[in-house]
Amino acid sequence: RQRGCGGLGAAGGGFRPLRVAVVVKTTRYEFEQQRYRYAGLSEEDLKQLLALKGSNYAGLLERHRIHTKNVEHVVDSLRNERIEVRLVKRREYNEETVRWADAVISAGGDGTMLLAASKVFDKFKPVIGVNTDPERSEGHLCLPVRYTHSFPEALQKLYRGEFRWQWRQRIRLYLEGTGINPTPVDLHEQQLSQEQHSRAHINERFQHQRSDISGPHLLPVRALNEVFIGESLSSRYAVCSVLFRENFKSCKPSFKFSLHRASYYEISVDDGPWEKQKSSGLNVCTGTGSKAWSYNINKVAHQAVEEILKIAKKHGSLNMPLNTELVQKVTNDYNESLLYSPEEPKMFFSIREPIVNRVFSSSRQRGFSSKVCVRSRCWDACMVVDGGTSFEFNDGAIASIMIDTEDALCTVLLEE
């Protein structure tokens, strides 16, 4: 029986698993059904309710059917090869399922791939993504979209060794300090509002004993894309009463307005000096995540580059014609410099909208690093892993963020 990718390669005779766990995403149609099932709504009631919210019931149902058909294609293809299959949804996916399987297949999009990877800590257990709705999902982490409808071809390539293993590096997290709570909250499962999110962390705090002072605690999760640290609320609401007269009647309407709540913390990069910062939060990504949120935080627009080059030309610092081709080349070159290989064991950190004044600084707004340490000075902050798992991260907590090559995720690149 072949297990995982230890000692195997394209020259090693291929890979033929006997047991495969297929992790299936919850479609928007299923999610809406689950939200209102306890209210006893009929299908017609659900249709009308979605219409009131501006959602297209027929469209959601059609995407659900497309996804379901593609999942069936994957499962049937596996079973036709006499592979034992365990089909699991998010709530059913656990460590026992991962131990049982020789390989894990995510059937959905990139979010489902992140979920499937989150439970896999065995470096030699492959995780393979299949995009079950290519028209609506980008699927950067999945197999090329043509295998969605021809999955048997992908299996044959695995058998013949027409692929290479791709070791996607992941981030590990250590938490220490005063009053820490290493118990995570599953954001996908909770589908929380901001108020519910804070309450969930409070509930976990009292359900699990936590020490006042703790040494470094390795958190039970690895980040394939990124880790984000910041206040839970980017704005908070204040109520203002305004007195005015209309038709000789006094009125006191209430107006709500938002006040920005910055994230306050201290940061040390690669064991360098600690720096006090206020910003909209901190993003630390892997090479895999460099194509995701991090890229959109840091990329520059064609318009911004053009305006900067015009200023440079005005000051006599640019001795070449300024045209669309040059602007596009500079824009592309810069944006491409933000991307790097998923297999490189390094991280890229980004400070979002740093506040710089005589008290707070930001000597480096972005850059590559091997280690980032953050000491929280926040009141209601979280450390969120891959957008799905949240840890409380308030005043006194210290996070050490780094990459260990033993945490790499085993994925495949098929030969084309």
Coordinates of C-alpha atoms in Angstrom, one line a residue:
R1 CA 0.0 0.0 0.0
Q2 CA 1.4 3.4 -1.0
R3 CA 1.1 6.0 1.7
G4 CA 1.7 9.7 1.1
C5 CA 4.7 11.1 -0.8
G6 CA 7.5 10.0 1.4
G7 CA 10.3 8.7 -0.8
L8 CA 8.1 8.9 -4.0
G9 CA 8.6 11.1 -7.0
A10 CA 8.0 11.2 -10.7
A11 CA 10.7 8.6 -11.1
G12 CA 9.4 6.5 -8.2
G13 CA 6.6 4.7 -10.1
G14 CA 3.9 7.2 -9.4
F15 CA 1.3 7.4 -6.6
R16 CA -1.7 5.1 -6.2
P17 CA -3.7 5.7 -3.0
L18 CA -6.1 3.1 -1.6
R19 CA -8.1 5.4 0.6
V20 CA -9.1 9.0 -0.2
A21 CA -11.0 11.5 1.8
V22 CA -12.9 14.0 -0.4
V23 CA -13.7 17.3 1.5
V24 CA -16.7 19.0 -0.1
K25 CA -17.5 22.7 0.2
T26 CA -20.8 24.0 1.4
T27 CA -22.5 25.8 -1.5
R28 CA -24.2 29.1 -1.0
Y29 CA -27.5 27.3 -1.7
E30 CA -26.8 24.8 1.1
F31 CA -25.7 27.6 3.4
E32 CA -29.0 29.5 2.9
Q33 CA -31.0 26.3 3.5
Q34 CA -29.1 25.7 6.8
R35 CA -29.6 29.2 8.0
Y36 CA -33.4 29.0 7.8
R37 CA -34.2 25.3 8.2
Y38 CA -35.1 25.8 11.9
A39 CA -37.7 28.3 10.9
G40 CA -39.5 25.6 8.9
L41 CA -39.3 27.5 5.6
S42 CA -40.5 25.7 2.5
E43 CA -38.5 25.9 -0.7
E44 CA -40.9 28.5 -2.0
D45 CA -40.5 30.6 1.2
L46 CA -36.7 30.4 0.8
K47 CA -37.0 31.5 -2.8
Q48 CA -39.0 34.6 -1.8
L49 CA -36.7 35.4 1.1
L50 CA -33.6 35.3 -1.2
A51 CA -35.4 37.5 -3.7
L52 CA -36.0 40.1 -0.9
K53 CA -32.3 40.1 -0.2
G54 CA -31.5 40.6 -3.9
S55 CA -30.2 37.0 -4.3
N56 CA -31.0 34.9 -7.3
Y57 CA -32.5 31.6 -6.1
A58 CA -32.4 30.0 -9.6
G59 CA -28.8 31.0 -10.0
L60 CA -27.7 29.6 -6.6
L61 CA -29.5 26.4 -7.3
E62 CA -27.8 26.1 -10.7
R63 CA -24.3 26.6 -9.2
H64 CA -25.2 24.1 -6.5
R65 CA -26.1 21.5 -9.2
I66 CA -23.0 22.1 -11.2
H67 CA -20.8 21.7 -8.0
T68 CA -22.7 18.5 -7.0
K69 CA -22.3 17.0 -10.5
N70 CA -18.5 17.7 -10.5
V71 CA -18.1 16.2 -7.0
E72 CA -20.0 13.1 -8.2
H73 CA -17.6 12.9 -11.2
V74 CA -14.5 12.9 -8.9
V75 CA -16.0 10.4 -6.5
D76 CA -17.1 8.0 -9.3
S77 CA -13.7 8.3 -10.9
L78 CA -12.0 7.3 -7.7
R79 CA -14.4 4.4 -7.0
N80 CA -14.0 3.1 -10.6
E81 CA -10.3 2.7 -9.7
R82 CA -11.3 0.6 -6.7
I83 CA -10.2 3.4 -4.3
E84 CA -12.1 3.6 -1.0
V85 CA -13.7 7.0 -0.7
R86 CA -14.9 8.9 2.4
L87 CA -17.0 12.0 1.4
V88 CA -17.0 14.6 4.2
K89 CA -18.5 18.1 4.7
R90 CA -16.8 20.7 6.9
R91 CA -18.4 19.6 10.2
E92 CA -17.4 16.0 9.6
Y93 CA -13.8 16.7 8.6
N94 CA -11.5 15.9 11.5
E95 CA -8.1 14.5 12.4
E96 CA -9.4 10.9 12.4
T97 CA -10.5 11.3 8.7
V98 CA -7.0 12.6 7.8
R99 CA -5.3 9.6 9.6
W100 CA -7.6 7.2 7.7
A101 CA -6.8 8.6 4.3
D102 CA -3.8 8.1 2.1
A103 CA -4.6 11.4 0.3
V104 CA -7.0 14.2 0.8
I105 CA -8.9 15.8 -2.1
S106 CA -10.7 19.1 -1.7
A107 CA -13.8 19.5 -3.9
G108 CA -14.6 23.2 -4.1
G109 CA -12.4 26.2 -4.5
D110 CA -9.4 27.7 -2.8
G111 CA -11.3 28.1 0.5
T112 CA -12.1 24.4 0.5
M113 CA -8.4 23.7 -0.2
L114 CA -7.4 25.8 2.8
L115 CA -9.9 23.9 4.9
A116 CA -8.6 20.5 3.7
A117 CA -5.0 21.5 4.4
S118 CA -5.8 22.9 7.9
K119 CA -6.1 19.4 9.4
V120 CA -3.1 17.8 7.7
F121 CA 0.1 17.8 9.7
D122 CA 1.7 14.8 8.1
K123 CA 4.3 16.1 5.6
F124 CA 3.9 13.0 3.5
K125 CA 0.2 13.1 3.0
P126 CA -0.8 14.7 -0.3
V127 CA -3.6 17.3 -0.5
I128 CA -5.1 17.8 -4.0
G129 CA -7.6 20.5 -5.0
V130 CA -10.3 20.1 -7.6
N131 CA -12.2 23.2 -8.7
T132 CA -15.9 22.2 -8.8
D133 CA -17.2 25.5 -10.2
P134 CA -14.5 26.9 -12.5
E135 CA -16.8 29.6 -13.9
R136 CA -17.2 31.3 -10.4
S137 CA -14.1 30.2 -8.6
E138 CA -10.5 31.1 -9.4
G139 CA -9.0 28.0 -7.9
H140 CA -5.3 29.0 -7.7
L141 CA -4.6 26.1 -5.4
C142 CA -6.5 23.5 -7.4
L143 CA -5.6 21.4 -10.4
P144 CA -6.0 23.0 -13.9
V145 CA -9.7 23.4 -14.6
R146 CA -9.7 20.9 -17.4
Y147 CA -9.3 18.1 -14.8
T148 CA -12.6 19.1 -13.3
H149 CA -14.4 17.3 -16.1
S150 CA -11.6 14.8 -16.8
F151 CA -10.5 13.6 -13.4
P152 CA -9.6 10.1 -14.6
E153 CA -6.8 11.7 -16.7
A154 CA -5.4 13.3 -13.5
L155 CA -5.5 9.9 -11.8
Q156 CA -3.7 8.2 -14.6
K157 CA -0.9 10.9 -14.5
L158 CA -0.5 10.2 -10.8
Y159 CA -0.3 6.5 -11.5
R160 CA 2.3 6.9 -14.2
G161 CA 4.4 9.4 -12.2
E162 CA 3.7 12.3 -14.7
F163 CA 3.9 14.9 -12.0
R164 CA 6.2 16.3 -9.3
W165 CA 5.6 16.9 -5.7
Q166 CA 5.2 20.5 -4.7
W167 CA 6.0 21.3 -1.1
R168 CA 4.1 24.4 -0.1
Q169 CA 5.6 26.0 2.9
R170 CA 3.4 26.9 5.8
I171 CA 3.6 29.3 8.8
R172 CA 3.6 28.1 12.3
L173 CA 2.6 30.2 15.3
Y174 CA 3.8 30.3 18.9
L175 CA 1.7 32.2 21.5
E176 CA 3.0 33.4 24.9
G177 CA 2.5 36.2 27.4
T178 CA -0.1 37.2 29.9
G179 CA -3.7 35.8 29.8
I180 CA -3.3 34.0 26.5
N181 CA -6.0 31.7 25.1
P182 CA -4.7 29.1 22.7
T183 CA -8.2 27.9 21.9
P184 CA -9.3 28.7 18.3
V185 CA -12.7 29.9 17.0
D186 CA -13.8 28.4 13.7
L187 CA -15.0 31.5 11.7
H188 CA -16.5 29.4 8.9
E189 CA -18.5 27.3 11.2
Q190 CA -19.7 30.3 13.3
Q191 CA -20.4 32.7 10.4
L192 CA -20.0 35.4 13.1
S193 CA -20.9 39.0 13.3
Q194 CA -18.3 41.2 15.0
E195 CA -20.2 41.1 18.3
Q196 CA -20.7 37.4 18.1
H197 CA -17.0 36.9 17.2
S198 CA -15.9 38.7 20.4
R199 CA -18.5 36.8 22.4
A200 CA -17.2 33.5 21.0
H201 CA -13.7 34.2 22.2
I202 CA -15.0 35.2 25.7
N203 CA -17.0 31.9 25.8
E204 CA -13.9 29.9 24.9
R205 CA -11.9 31.8 27.5
F206 CA -14.1 30.6 30.4
Q207 CA -14.6 27.1 29.0
H208 CA -10.9 26.4 29.0
Q209 CA -8.5 27.1 31.8
R210 CA -5.8 29.5 30.8
S211 CA -2.7 30.6 32.7
D212 CA -1.8 34.1 33.6
I213 CA 1.7 33.7 32.2
S214 CA 2.6 31.1 29.7
G215 CA 5.7 30.1 27.8
P216 CA 5.7 29.7 24.1
H217 CA 2.7 27.6 23.1
L218 CA 2.7 26.1 19.6
L219 CA -0.8 26.7 18.2
P220 CA -2.7 23.7 16.6
V221 CA -2.8 25.2 13.1
R222 CA -0.6 26.0 10.2
A223 CA -1.1 28.9 7.7
L224 CA -1.0 28.0 4.0
N225 CA -1.9 31.5 2.8
E226 CA -1.4 34.1 5.6
V227 CA -1.8 35.2 9.2
F228 CA -3.5 38.5 9.9
I229 CA -3.3 40.4 13.2
G230 CA -5.5 43.3 14.0
E231 CA -8.4 44.7 16.0
S232 CA -11.7 42.9 15.4
L233 CA -13.5 46.1 14.7
S234 CA -12.0 48.6 12.3
S235 CA -14.7 51.0 13.4
R236 CA -16.9 51.5 16.4
Y237 CA -20.1 53.3 16.7
A238 CA -21.0 56.3 18.8
V239 CA -24.5 57.7 19.2
C240 CA -25.1 61.4 18.8
S241 CA -28.4 63.1 19.6
V242 CA -29.4 66.2 17.7
L243 CA -32.2 68.5 18.8
F244 CA -34.1 70.4 16.1
R245 CA -37.6 71.9 15.6
E246 CA -39.9 71.0 12.8
N247 CA -43.5 72.3 12.7
F248 CA -42.9 73.5 16.3
K249 CA -42.2 69.9 17.5
S250 CA -39.0 68.9 19.2
C251 CA -37.3 65.9 17.8
K252 CA -34.2 64.0 19.0
P253 CA -33.0 61.7 16.2
S254 CA -30.0 59.5 16.8
F255 CA -27.2 59.4 14.3
K256 CA -24.5 56.7 14.2
F257 CA -21.0 57.5 13.0
S258 CA -17.9 55.5 13.0
L259 CA -14.5 56.2 14.7
H260 CA -11.5 54.4 13.4
R261 CA -9.9 51.9 15.8
A262 CA -6.3 51.3 14.9
S263 CA -4.4 48.2 15.9
Y264 CA -1.7 49.0 18.4
Y265 CA 1.2 46.6 18.8
E266 CA 5.0 46.3 18.9
I267 CA 6.8 44.4 16.2
S268 CA 10.2 42.8 15.8
V269 CA 11.4 41.5 12.4
D270 CA 14.2 38.8 12.3
D271 CA 15.0 39.4 16.0
G272 CA 15.6 43.1 15.3
P273 CA 14.6 45.9 17.7
W274 CA 11.0 46.3 18.8
E275 CA 9.1 49.1 17.1
K276 CA 5.8 50.6 18.3
Q277 CA 3.2 50.7 15.6
K278 CA -0.4 51.7 14.9
S279 CA -1.9 50.5 11.7
S280 CA -4.9 48.8 10.2
G281 CA -3.3 45.5 10.9
L282 CA -0.4 43.2 10.0
N283 CA -0.4 40.5 7.2
V284 CA 2.3 37.8 7.1
C285 CA 2.1 35.5 4.1
T286 CA 3.8 32.5 2.5
G287 CA 4.7 32.1 -1.1
T288 CA 1.3 30.5 -1.7
G289 CA -0.3 33.5 -0.1
S290 CA 1.8 36.0 -2.0
K291 CA -0.8 35.7 -4.8
A292 CA -3.7 36.3 -2.5
W293 CA -4.5 39.0 0.0
S294 CA -0.9 40.1 0.4
Y295 CA -0.8 40.9 -3.4
N296 CA -3.9 43.0 -3.3
I297 CA -2.6 44.9 -0.2
N298 CA 0.7 45.8 -1.9
K299 CA 0.1 46.0 -5.6
V300 CA 0.3 49.4 -7.3
A301 CA -2.2 50.7 -9.9
H302 CA -1.2 51.8 -13.4
Q303 CA -2.5 55.3 -12.6
A304 CA -0.3 55.6 -9.5
V305 CA 2.8 54.6 -11.4
E306 CA 2.0 57.0 -14.2
E307 CA 1.6 59.9 -11.8
I308 CA 4.9 59.1 -10.0
L309 CA 6.8 58.9 -13.2
K310 CA 5.4 62.2 -14.3
I311 CA 6.7 63.8 -11.1
A312 CA 10.1 62.2 -11.7
K313 CA 10.2 63.5 -15.2
K314 CA 9.2 67.0 -14.0
H315 CA 12.2 67.0 -11.7
G316 CA 14.5 65.9 -14.5
S317 CA 15.1 62.4 -13.0
L318 CA 13.6 60.6 -15.9
N319 CA 15.4 60.9 -19.2
M320 CA 13.2 58.8 -21.4
P321 CA 9.8 59.1 -23.2
L322 CA 6.9 58.6 -20.8
N323 CA 4.4 56.4 -22.6
T324 CA 1.8 53.8 -21.8
E325 CA 4.2 50.9 -22.6
L326 CA 6.8 52.1 -20.1
V327 CA 4.2 52.7 -17.4
Q328 CA 2.7 49.3 -17.9
K329 CA 6.2 47.6 -17.8
V330 CA 7.1 49.4 -14.5
T331 CA 3.7 48.5 -13.0
N332 CA 4.0 44.9 -14.0
D333 CA 7.6 44.6 -12.8
Y334 CA 6.8 46.0 -9.4
N335 CA 3.7 43.9 -8.9
E336 CA 5.5 40.7 -10.0
S337 CA 8.2 41.4 -7.5
L338 CA 5.6 40.8 -4.7
L339 CA 5.2 37.1 -5.8
Y340 CA 7.5 34.2 -5.0
S341 CA 7.5 30.4 -5.1
P342 CA 5.2 28.5 -2.6
E343 CA 8.2 26.3 -1.9
E344 CA 10.5 29.1 -0.7
P345 CA 10.9 28.9 3.1
K346 CA 10.4 32.6 3.8
M347 CA 7.6 35.0 4.6
F348 CA 6.5 38.4 3.4
F349 CA 5.0 40.8 5.9
S350 CA 2.8 43.9 5.1
I351 CA 1.8 46.7 7.5
R352 CA -1.6 47.9 6.4
E353 CA -2.0 51.7 6.4
P354 CA 0.6 52.5 9.1
I355 CA 0.2 55.6 11.2
V356 CA 3.5 57.5 11.3
N357 CA 4.1 60.5 13.6
R358 CA 6.5 61.4 16.4
V359 CA 5.3 58.5 18.6
F360 CA 4.7 55.7 16.1
S361 CA 7.0 54.7 13.3
S362 CA 7.1 52.2 10.4
S363 CA 10.7 51.8 9.3
R364 CA 9.7 48.9 6.9
Q365 CA 6.1 48.8 5.6
R366 CA 6.7 45.5 3.8
G367 CA 9.5 43.0 3.2
F368 CA 10.7 39.4 3.3
S369 CA 11.6 37.8 6.6
S370 CA 12.2 34.5 8.3
K371 CA 10.7 35.5 11.7
V372 CA 8.2 38.1 12.9
C373 CA 7.3 38.7 16.5
V374 CA 4.3 40.8 17.6
R375 CA 3.4 42.0 21.1
S376 CA -0.2 43.0 21.3
R377 CA -1.3 46.3 22.8
C378 CA -4.8 45.9 21.5
W379 CA -8.2 45.7 23.3
D380 CA -10.2 43.4 21.1
A381 CA -7.9 41.9 18.6
C382 CA -7.6 38.6 16.8
M383 CA -4.9 36.6 15.0
V384 CA -6.7 35.0 12.0
V385 CA -5.2 32.1 10.1
D386 CA -6.2 31.7 6.4
G387 CA -9.4 33.6 7.0
G388 CA -10.9 30.6 8.9
T389 CA -9.4 30.2 12.3
S390 CA -9.2 33.0 14.9
F391 CA -7.3 33.3 18.1
E392 CA -7.7 36.0 20.7
F393 CA -4.7 38.4 20.7
N394 CA -5.0 41.1 23.3
D395 CA -2.8 43.3 25.4
G396 CA 0.2 41.3 26.8
A397 CA 0.0 38.4 24.3
I398 CA 3.1 37.8 22.1
A399 CA 3.1 35.9 18.8
S400 CA 6.1 34.4 17.1
I401 CA 5.5 33.8 13.4
M402 CA 7.9 31.6 11.4
I403 CA 8.3 28.8 8.9
D404 CA 9.6 25.3 9.7
T405 CA 10.1 23.2 6.6
E406 CA 8.7 20.2 8.5
D407 CA 5.3 21.9 8.2
A408 CA 5.3 21.9 4.4
L409 CA 2.1 20.7 2.7
C410 CA 2.5 18.0 0.1
T411 CA 0.7 18.9 -3.2
V412 CA 1.1 17.9 -6.8
L413 CA 1.9 19.6 -10.1
L414 CA 0.8 17.5 -13.0
E415 CA 2.9 17.4 -16.2
E416 CA 1.1 19.2 -19.1

